[in-house]
mmCIF file with all atom_site columns, C-alpha atoms in Angstrom:
data_model
loop_
_atom_site.group_PDB
_atom_site.id
_atom_site.type_symbol
_atom_site.label_atom_id
_atom_site.label_alt_id
_atom_site.label_comp_id
_atom_site.label_asym_id
_atom_site.label_entity_id
_atom_site.label_seq_id
_atom_site.pdbx_PDB_ins_code
_atom_site.Cartn_x
_atom_site.Cartn_y
_atom_site.Cartn_z
_atom_site.occupancy
_atom_site.B_iso_or_equiv
_atom_site.pdbx_formal_charge
_atom_site.auth_seq_id
_atom_site.auth_comp_id
_atom_site.auth_asym_id
_atom_site.auth_atom_id
_atom_site.pdbx_PDB_model_num
ATOM 1   C CA . LYS A 1 1   ? 123.045 92.625  72.102  1.00 79.00 ? 1   LYS A CA 1
ATOM 2   C CA . ALA A 1 2   ? 119.272 92.698  72.655  1.00 77.00 ? 2   ALA A CA 1
ATOM 3   C CA . ASP A 1 3   ? 119.780 91.371  76.205  1.00 82.00 ? 3   ASP A CA 1
ATOM 4   C CA . ASP A 1 4   ? 122.258 94.192  76.940  1.00 79.00 ? 4   ASP A CA 1
ATOM 5   C CA . ILE A 1 5   ? 119.786 96.779  75.657  1.00 80.00 ? 5   ILE A CA 1
ATOM 6   C CA . ALA A 1 6   ? 116.959 95.267  77.721  1.00 76.00 ? 6   ALA A CA 1
ATOM 7   C CA . GLN A 1 7   ? 119.138 95.252  80.866  1.00 76.00 ? 7   GLN A CA 1
ATOM 8   C CA . LYS A 1 8   ? 120.168 98.875  80.332  1.00 72.00 ? 8   LYS A CA 1
ATOM 9   C CA . ALA A 1 9   ? 116.566 99.907  79.676  1.00 71.00 ? 9   ALA A CA 1
ATOM 10  C CA . GLU A 1 10  ? 115.469 98.138  82.875  1.00 70.00 ? 10  GLU A CA 1
ATOM 11  C CA . LEU A 1 11  ? 118.236 99.878  84.832  1.00 68.00 ? 11  LEU A CA 1
ATOM 12  C CA . ILE A 1 12  ? 117.273 103.277 83.400  1.00 75.00 ? 12  ILE A CA 1
ATOM 13  C CA . GLY A 1 13  ? 113.596 102.604 84.163  1.00 62.00 ? 13  GLY A CA 1
ATOM 14  C CA . GLY A 1 14  ? 114.399 101.633 87.750  1.00 57.00 ? 14  GLY A CA 1
ATOM 15  C CA . THR A 1 15  ? 116.544 104.716 88.253  1.00 61.00 ? 15  THR A CA 1
ATOM 16  C CA . ALA A 1 16  ? 113.823 106.947 86.808  1.00 59.00 ? 16  ALA A CA 1
ATOM 17  C CA . ARG A 1 17  ? 111.230 105.426 89.183  1.00 61.00 ? 17  ARG A CA 1
ATOM 18  C CA . GLU A 1 18  ? 113.550 106.017 92.149  1.00 59.00 ? 18  GLU A CA 1
ATOM 19  C CA . VAL A 1 19  ? 114.063 109.663 91.149  1.00 56.00 ? 19  VAL A CA 1
ATOM 20  C CA . ILE A 1 20  ? 110.301 110.173 90.756  1.00 60.00 ? 20  ILE A CA 1
ATOM 21  C CA . ASP A 1 21  ? 109.683 108.571 94.160  1.00 61.00 ? 21  ASP A CA 1
ATOM 22  C CA . MET A 1 22  ? 112.310 110.813 95.755  1.00 57.00 ? 22  MET A CA 1
ATOM 23  C CA . MET A 1 23  ? 110.791 113.915 94.143  1.00 54.00 ? 23  MET A CA 1
ATOM 24  C CA . ASN A 1 24  ? 107.312 112.901 95.354  1.00 59.00 ? 24  ASN A CA 1
ATOM 25  C CA . GLU A 1 25  ? 108.667 112.496 98.898  1.00 58.00 ? 25  GLU A CA 1
ATOM 26  C CA . ILE A 1 26  ? 110.307 115.908 98.788  1.00 54.00 ? 26  ILE A CA 1
ATOM 27  C CA . ILE A 1 27  ? 107.116 117.525 97.501  1.00 56.00 ? 27  ILE A CA 1
ATOM 28  C CA . TRP A 1 28  ? 105.074 115.739 100.181 1.00 55.00 ? 28  TRP A CA 1
ATOM 29  C CA . SER A 1 29  ? 107.471 116.756 102.936 1.00 58.00 ? 29  SER A CA 1
ATOM 30  C CA . LEU A 1 30  ? 107.364 120.421 101.927 1.00 54.00 ? 30  LEU A CA 1
ATOM 31  C CA . ASP A 1 31  ? 103.644 120.789 101.212 1.00 61.00 ? 31  ASP A CA 1
ATOM 32  C CA . PRO A 1 32  ? 102.007 122.687 104.119 1.00 55.00 ? 32  PRO A CA 1
ATOM 33  C CA . LYS A 1 33  ? 98.675  120.914 103.586 1.00 64.00 ? 33  LYS A CA 1
ATOM 34  C CA . ASP A 1 34  ? 100.441 117.672 104.522 1.00 59.00 ? 34  ASP A CA 1
ATOM 35  C CA . ASP A 1 35  ? 101.845 118.973 107.822 1.00 76.00 ? 35  ASP A CA 1
ATOM 36  C CA . THR A 1 36  ? 99.413  116.914 109.876 1.00 85.00 ? 36  THR A CA 1
ATOM 37  C CA . LEU A 1 37  ? 99.982  113.770 111.827 1.00 87.00 ? 37  LEU A CA 1
ATOM 38  C CA . GLU A 1 38  ? 97.078  112.245 109.910 1.00 87.00 ? 38  GLU A CA 1
ATOM 39  C CA . SER A 1 39  ? 98.868  112.908 106.598 1.00 87.00 ? 39  SER A CA 1
ATOM 40  C CA . LEU A 1 40  ? 102.082 111.351 107.905 1.00 90.00 ? 40  LEU A CA 1
ATOM 41  C CA . ILE A 1 41  ? 100.364 108.129 108.966 1.00 91.00 ? 41  ILE A CA 1
ATOM 42  C CA . SER A 1 42  ? 98.420  107.983 105.704 1.00 89.00 ? 42  SER A CA 1
ATOM 43  C CA . TYR A 1 43  ? 101.667 108.370 103.740 1.00 90.00 ? 43  TYR A CA 1
ATOM 44  C CA . MET A 1 44  ? 103.333 105.639 105.843 1.00 92.00 ? 44  MET A CA 1
ATOM 45  C CA . ARG A 1 45  ? 100.416 103.262 105.171 1.00 92.00 ? 45  ARG A CA 1
ATOM 46  C CA . GLN A 1 46  ? 100.497 104.042 101.447 1.00 91.00 ? 46  GLN A CA 1
ATOM 47  C CA . PHE A 1 47  ? 104.245 103.387 101.285 1.00 92.00 ? 47  PHE A CA 1
ATOM 48  C CA . LEU A 1 48  ? 103.880 100.114 103.184 1.00 93.00 ? 48  LEU A CA 1
ATOM 49  C CA . ASN A 1 49  ? 101.168 98.913  100.797 1.00 92.00 ? 49  ASN A CA 1
ATOM 50  C CA . ILE A 1 50  ? 103.204 99.814  97.714  1.00 90.00 ? 50  ILE A CA 1
ATOM 51  C CA . MET A 1 51  ? 106.351 98.086  99.022  1.00 91.00 ? 51  MET A CA 1
ATOM 52  C CA . LEU A 1 52  ? 104.664 94.902  100.184 1.00 92.00 ? 52  LEU A CA 1
ATOM 53  C CA . ASN A 1 53  ? 102.361 94.536  97.154  1.00 90.00 ? 53  ASN A CA 1
ATOM 54  C CA . SER A 1 54  ? 105.383 93.485  95.121  1.00 85.00 ? 54  SER A CA 1
ATOM 55  C CA . THR A 1 55  ? 106.237 90.676  97.580  1.00 92.00 ? 55  THR A CA 1
ATOM 56  C CA . ASP A 1 56  ? 104.679 87.487  98.912  1.00 93.00 ? 56  ASP A CA 1
ATOM 57  C CA . MET A 1 57  ? 104.837 88.847  102.470 1.00 95.00 ? 57  MET A CA 1
ATOM 58  C CA . ARG A 1 58  ? 101.666 88.943  104.498 1.00 95.00 ? 58  ARG A CA 1
ATOM 59  C CA . CYS A 1 59  ? 101.196 92.204  106.376 1.00 94.00 ? 59  CYS A CA 1
ATOM 60  C CA . VAL A 1 60  ? 99.191  92.901  109.508 1.00 93.00 ? 60  VAL A CA 1
ATOM 61  C CA . LEU A 1 61  ? 98.744  96.635  110.118 1.00 92.00 ? 61  LEU A CA 1
ATOM 62  C CA . VAL A 1 62  ? 97.175  98.103  113.238 1.00 92.00 ? 62  VAL A CA 1
ATOM 63  C CA . ALA A 1 63  ? 96.925  101.881 113.595 1.00 89.00 ? 63  ALA A CA 1
ATOM 64  C CA . THR A 1 64  ? 95.127  103.963 116.184 1.00 84.00 ? 64  THR A CA 1
ATOM 65  C CA . GLU A 1 65  ? 92.755  106.743 115.154 1.00 80.00 ? 65  GLU A CA 1
ATOM 66  C CA . VAL A 1 66  ? 94.519  110.056 114.693 1.00 73.00 ? 66  VAL A CA 1
ATOM 67  C CA . THR A 1 67  ? 93.500  113.554 115.628 1.00 68.00 ? 67  THR A CA 1
ATOM 68  C CA . PRO A 1 68  ? 93.735  115.269 112.234 1.00 60.00 ? 68  PRO A CA 1
ATOM 69  C CA . ASP A 1 69  ? 94.579  118.751 113.470 1.00 74.00 ? 69  ASP A CA 1
ATOM 70  C CA . ILE A 1 70  ? 97.966  117.941 115.022 1.00 85.00 ? 70  ILE A CA 1
ATOM 71  C CA . ARG A 1 71  ? 100.435 119.815 112.819 1.00 86.00 ? 71  ARG A CA 1
ATOM 72  C CA . LEU A 1 72  ? 104.089 118.785 112.567 1.00 87.00 ? 72  LEU A CA 1
ATOM 73  C CA . SER A 1 73  ? 107.109 120.543 111.129 1.00 87.00 ? 73  SER A CA 1
ATOM 74  C CA . PRO A 1 74  ? 108.184 119.320 107.681 1.00 86.00 ? 74  PRO A CA 1
ATOM 75  C CA . ASP A 1 75  ? 111.614 118.242 108.976 1.00 88.00 ? 75  ASP A CA 1
ATOM 76  C CA . PHE A 1 76  ? 110.168 116.281 111.916 1.00 91.00 ? 76  PHE A CA 1
ATOM 77  C CA . ARG A 1 77  ? 107.563 114.596 109.717 1.00 90.00 ? 77  ARG A CA 1
ATOM 78  C CA . ARG A 1 78  ? 110.096 113.755 107.005 1.00 90.00 ? 78  ARG A CA 1
ATOM 79  C CA . ASN A 1 79  ? 112.569 112.202 109.462 1.00 94.00 ? 79  ASN A CA 1
ATOM 80  C CA . ILE A 1 80  ? 109.878 109.972 110.945 1.00 95.00 ? 80  ILE A CA 1
ATOM 81  C CA . PHE A 1 81  ? 108.816 108.865 107.479 1.00 94.00 ? 81  PHE A CA 1
ATOM 82  C CA . LEU A 1 82  ? 112.399 108.171 106.372 1.00 93.00 ? 82  LEU A CA 1
ATOM 83  C CA . VAL A 1 83  ? 113.046 105.980 109.429 1.00 96.00 ? 83  VAL A CA 1
ATOM 84  C CA . PHE A 1 84  ? 109.855 104.053 108.655 1.00 96.00 ? 84  PHE A CA 1
ATOM 85  C CA . LYS A 1 85  ? 110.773 103.805 104.970 1.00 94.00 ? 85  LYS A CA 1
ATOM 86  C CA . GLU A 1 86  ? 114.277 102.485 105.642 1.00 95.00 ? 86  GLU A CA 1
ATOM 87  C CA . VAL A 1 87  ? 112.992 99.828  108.061 1.00 96.00 ? 87  VAL A CA 1
ATOM 88  C CA . VAL A 1 88  ? 110.411 98.626  105.508 1.00 95.00 ? 88  VAL A CA 1
ATOM 89  C CA . ASN A 1 89  ? 112.995 98.700  102.694 1.00 93.00 ? 89  ASN A CA 1
ATOM 90  C CA . ASN A 1 90  ? 115.376 96.585  104.807 1.00 93.00 ? 90  ASN A CA 1
ATOM 91  C CA . ILE A 1 91  ? 112.644 94.029  105.454 1.00 94.00 ? 91  ILE A CA 1
ATOM 92  C CA . VAL A 1 92  ? 111.759 93.760  101.770 1.00 94.00 ? 92  VAL A CA 1
ATOM 93  C CA . LYS A 1 93  ? 115.384 93.577  100.606 1.00 91.00 ? 93  LYS A CA 1
ATOM 94  C CA . HIS A 1 94  ? 117.081 91.520  103.299 1.00 91.00 ? 94  HIS A CA 1
ATOM 95  C CA . SER A 1 95  ? 114.756 89.732  105.726 1.00 93.00 ? 95  SER A CA 1
ATOM 96  C CA . HIS A 1 96  ? 113.347 86.846  103.663 1.00 94.00 ? 96  HIS A CA 1
ATOM 97  C CA . ALA A 1 97  ? 110.273 87.248  105.894 1.00 95.00 ? 97  ALA A CA 1
ATOM 98  C CA . THR A 1 98  ? 106.847 85.828  105.163 1.00 96.00 ? 98  THR A CA 1
ATOM 99  C CA . THR A 1 99  ? 105.003 88.038  107.659 1.00 96.00 ? 99  THR A CA 1
ATOM 100 C CA . VAL A 1 100 ? 105.357 91.673  108.704 1.00 97.00 ? 100 VAL A CA 1
ATOM 101 C CA . GLU A 1 101 ? 103.448 93.197  111.613 1.00 97.00 ? 101 GLU A CA 1
ATOM 102 C CA . VAL A 1 102 ? 103.181 96.976  111.853 1.00 97.00 ? 102 VAL A CA 1
ATOM 103 C CA . ASN A 1 103 ? 101.628 98.750  114.829 1.00 96.00 ? 103 ASN A CA 1
ATOM 104 C CA . ILE A 1 104 ? 101.274 102.526 114.776 1.00 95.00 ? 104 ILE A CA 1
ATOM 105 C CA . ALA A 1 105 ? 100.147 104.114 118.024 1.00 93.00 ? 105 ALA A CA 1
ATOM 106 C CA . VAL A 1 106 ? 99.390  107.761 118.689 1.00 90.00 ? 106 VAL A CA 1
ATOM 107 C CA . THR A 1 107 ? 98.837  109.432 122.030 1.00 86.00 ? 107 THR A CA 1
ATOM 108 C CA . GLU A 1 108 ? 98.450  113.119 122.802 1.00 81.00 ? 108 GLU A CA 1
ATOM 109 C CA . ARG A 1 109 ? 102.189 113.304 123.249 1.00 87.00 ? 109 ARG A CA 1
ATOM 110 C CA . SER A 1 110 ? 103.792 110.688 121.025 1.00 91.00 ? 110 SER A CA 1
ATOM 111 C CA . LEU A 1 111 ? 103.844 108.700 117.830 1.00 92.00 ? 111 LEU A CA 1
ATOM 112 C CA . ALA A 1 112 ? 105.219 105.188 118.093 1.00 95.00 ? 112 ALA A CA 1
ATOM 113 C CA . PHE A 1 113 ? 105.543 102.353 115.644 1.00 96.00 ? 113 PHE A CA 1
ATOM 114 C CA . ASP A 1 114 ? 106.719 98.787  115.994 1.00 97.00 ? 114 ASP A CA 1
ATOM 115 C CA . ILE A 1 115 ? 107.644 96.829  112.899 1.00 97.00 ? 115 ILE A CA 1
ATOM 116 C CA . LYS A 1 116 ? 108.231 93.117  113.350 1.00 97.00 ? 116 LYS A CA 1
ATOM 117 C CA . ASP A 1 117 ? 109.161 90.513  110.759 1.00 97.00 ? 117 ASP A CA 1
ATOM 118 C CA . ASN A 1 118 ? 109.681 86.762  110.952 1.00 96.00 ? 118 ASN A CA 1
ATOM 119 C CA . GLY A 1 119 ? 112.737 86.763  108.706 1.00 95.00 ? 119 GLY A CA 1
ATOM 120 C CA . VAL A 1 120 ? 116.369 85.753  109.058 1.00 94.00 ? 120 VAL A CA 1
ATOM 121 C CA . GLY A 1 121 ? 117.255 88.479  111.543 1.00 91.00 ? 121 GLY A CA 1
ATOM 122 C CA . MET A 1 122 ? 120.401 90.540  111.443 1.00 83.00 ? 122 MET A CA 1
ATOM 123 C CA . HIS A 1 123 ? 123.813 90.487  112.974 1.00 65.00 ? 123 HIS A CA 1
ATOM 124 C CA . HIS A 1 124 ? 124.006 92.606  116.142 1.00 50.00 ? 124 HIS A CA 1
ATOM 125 C CA . SER A 1 125 ? 125.952 95.322  114.331 1.00 46.00 ? 125 SER A CA 1
ATOM 126 C CA . GLY A 1 126 ? 123.394 96.003  111.652 1.00 48.00 ? 126 GLY A CA 1
ATOM 127 C CA . TYR A 1 127 ? 122.693 93.291  109.139 1.00 45.00 ? 127 TYR A CA 1
ATOM 128 C CA . ALA A 1 128 ? 123.450 89.710  108.264 1.00 46.00 ? 128 ALA A CA 1
ATOM 129 C CA . GLY A 1 129 ? 126.891 90.538  106.828 1.00 47.00 ? 129 GLY A CA 1
ATOM 130 C CA . GLY A 1 130 ? 128.164 91.797  110.174 1.00 46.00 ? 130 GLY A CA 1
ATOM 131 C CA . ARG A 1 131 ? 128.891 95.409  109.188 1.00 50.00 ? 131 ARG A CA 1
ATOM 132 C CA . THR A 1 132 ? 126.588 98.300  109.897 1.00 58.00 ? 132 THR A CA 1
ATOM 133 C CA . GLY A 1 133 ? 125.063 99.373  106.626 1.00 74.00 ? 133 GLY A CA 1
ATOM 134 C CA . VAL A 1 134 ? 124.340 102.923 105.547 1.00 82.00 ? 134 VAL A CA 1
ATOM 135 C CA . GLY A 1 135 ? 120.611 102.331 106.060 1.00 83.00 ? 135 GLY A CA 1
ATOM 136 C CA . MET A 1 136 ? 121.008 101.298 109.703 1.00 87.00 ? 136 MET A CA 1
ATOM 137 C CA . ARG A 1 137 ? 123.272 104.285 110.416 1.00 91.00 ? 137 ARG A CA 1
ATOM 138 C CA . SER A 1 138 ? 120.716 106.534 108.743 1.00 92.00 ? 138 SER A CA 1
ATOM 139 C CA . ILE A 1 139 ? 117.873 105.097 110.864 1.00 95.00 ? 139 ILE A CA 1
ATOM 140 C CA . ARG A 1 140 ? 119.814 105.714 114.076 1.00 95.00 ? 140 ARG A CA 1
ATOM 141 C CA . GLU A 1 141 ? 120.940 109.217 113.058 1.00 95.00 ? 141 GLU A CA 1
ATOM 142 C CA . ARG A 1 142 ? 117.453 110.322 111.981 1.00 95.00 ? 142 ARG A CA 1
ATOM 143 C CA . ALA A 1 143 ? 115.873 109.024 115.190 1.00 96.00 ? 143 ALA A CA 1
ATOM 144 C CA . ALA A 1 144 ? 118.531 110.791 117.274 1.00 96.00 ? 144 ALA A CA 1
ATOM 145 C CA . SER A 1 145 ? 118.122 114.040 115.310 1.00 95.00 ? 145 SER A CA 1
ATOM 146 C CA . ILE A 1 146 ? 114.497 114.337 116.427 1.00 95.00 ? 146 ILE A CA 1
ATOM 147 C CA . GLY A 1 147 ? 115.018 112.956 119.941 1.00 95.00 ? 147 GLY A CA 1
ATOM 148 C CA . ALA A 1 148 ? 113.170 109.716 119.228 1.00 96.00 ? 148 ALA A CA 1
ATOM 149 C CA . SER A 1 149 ? 113.841 106.438 120.988 1.00 97.00 ? 149 SER A CA 1
ATOM 150 C CA . LEU A 1 150 ? 114.825 103.518 118.800 1.00 97.00 ? 150 LEU A CA 1
ATOM 151 C CA . ASP A 1 151 ? 115.215 99.899  119.809 1.00 96.00 ? 151 ASP A CA 1
ATOM 152 C CA . ILE A 1 152 ? 116.193 97.138  117.398 1.00 94.00 ? 152 ILE A CA 1
ATOM 153 C CA . GLU A 1 153 ? 115.916 93.546  118.557 1.00 94.00 ? 153 GLU A CA 1
ATOM 154 C CA . SER A 1 154 ? 116.941 90.749  116.242 1.00 92.00 ? 154 SER A CA 1
ATOM 155 C CA . ILE A 1 155 ? 117.040 87.005  116.723 1.00 92.00 ? 155 ILE A CA 1
ATOM 156 C CA . PRO A 1 156 ? 118.811 84.935  114.039 1.00 92.00 ? 156 PRO A CA 1
ATOM 157 C CA . GLN A 1 157 ? 116.312 82.933  111.961 1.00 91.00 ? 157 GLN A CA 1
ATOM 158 C CA . ARG A 1 158 ? 113.377 84.322  113.976 1.00 93.00 ? 158 ARG A CA 1
ATOM 159 C CA . GLY A 1 159 ? 113.184 87.925  112.842 1.00 95.00 ? 159 GLY A CA 1
ATOM 160 C CA . THR A 1 160 ? 113.673 91.527  113.787 1.00 95.00 ? 160 THR A CA 1
ATOM 161 C CA . THR A 1 161 ? 111.570 94.016  115.719 1.00 96.00 ? 161 THR A CA 1
ATOM 162 C CA . VAL A 1 162 ? 112.124 97.752  115.421 1.00 97.00 ? 162 VAL A CA 1
ATOM 163 C CA . ARG A 1 163 ? 110.506 99.988  118.031 1.00 98.00 ? 163 ARG A CA 1
ATOM 164 C CA . PHE A 1 164 ? 110.404 103.719 117.397 1.00 98.00 ? 164 PHE A CA 1
ATOM 165 C CA . CYS A 1 165 ? 108.844 106.431 119.551 1.00 97.00 ? 165 CYS A CA 1
ATOM 166 C CA . ALA A 1 166 ? 108.941 110.186 119.025 1.00 96.00 ? 166 ALA A CA 1
ATOM 167 C CA . GLU A 1 167 ? 107.532 112.851 121.277 1.00 93.00 ? 167 GLU A CA 1
ATOM 168 C CA . LEU A 1 168 ? 105.178 114.934 119.173 1.00 89.00 ? 168 LEU A CA 1
ATOM 169 C CA . ARG A 1 169 ? 106.256 118.488 118.651 1.00 75.00 ? 169 ARG A CA 1
ATOM 170 C CA . ALA A 1 170 ? 103.154 120.129 117.320 1.00 68.00 ? 170 ALA A CA 1
ATOM 171 C CA . ILE A 1 171 ? 103.496 123.424 115.526 1.00 70.00 ? 171 ILE A CA 1
ATOM 172 C CA . PRO A 1 172 ? 100.870 126.149 115.936 1.00 65.00 ? 172 PRO A CA 1
ATOM 173 C CA . PRO A 1 173 ? 98.120  126.429 113.321 1.00 63.00 ? 173 PRO A CA 1
ATOM 174 C CA . ILE A 1 174 ? 98.661  128.857 110.478 1.00 58.00 ? 174 ILE A CA 1
#
């Protein structure tokens, strides 16, 4: 009986944390003070640190300096973040990787990131089970919705590399 109560409490606690995280993401995505490219990259770095702190994975992060005054629409910024988030979530949940390399590069015209792990890789259709999961469909749909290029390369037992590149669509200053 006590084990059942503890399991239910843990489930409720996990669900509550997920709801809080989702609310924080929504607030972040709608807050005009966070409409900068600099804010987006900062939020991506923060998310990466939080996700990987709970694992034994070693992370190498390289990010170029960002011009802070490039403003992005909330929808554009949110879609980029959600692609990044889903890729990182997939690595943590499914890859069995020991190392993750993240490169974030910004030019005047684009934001690109490569995320590479040394895990088990995935089946060509989406993940190790052979069916395309909801997360992989979501990644592809979000990238397409903002006109971003997306390339996923996976080698069984050697890892996966995700390459993402979006042309920046700056919005005028307020």
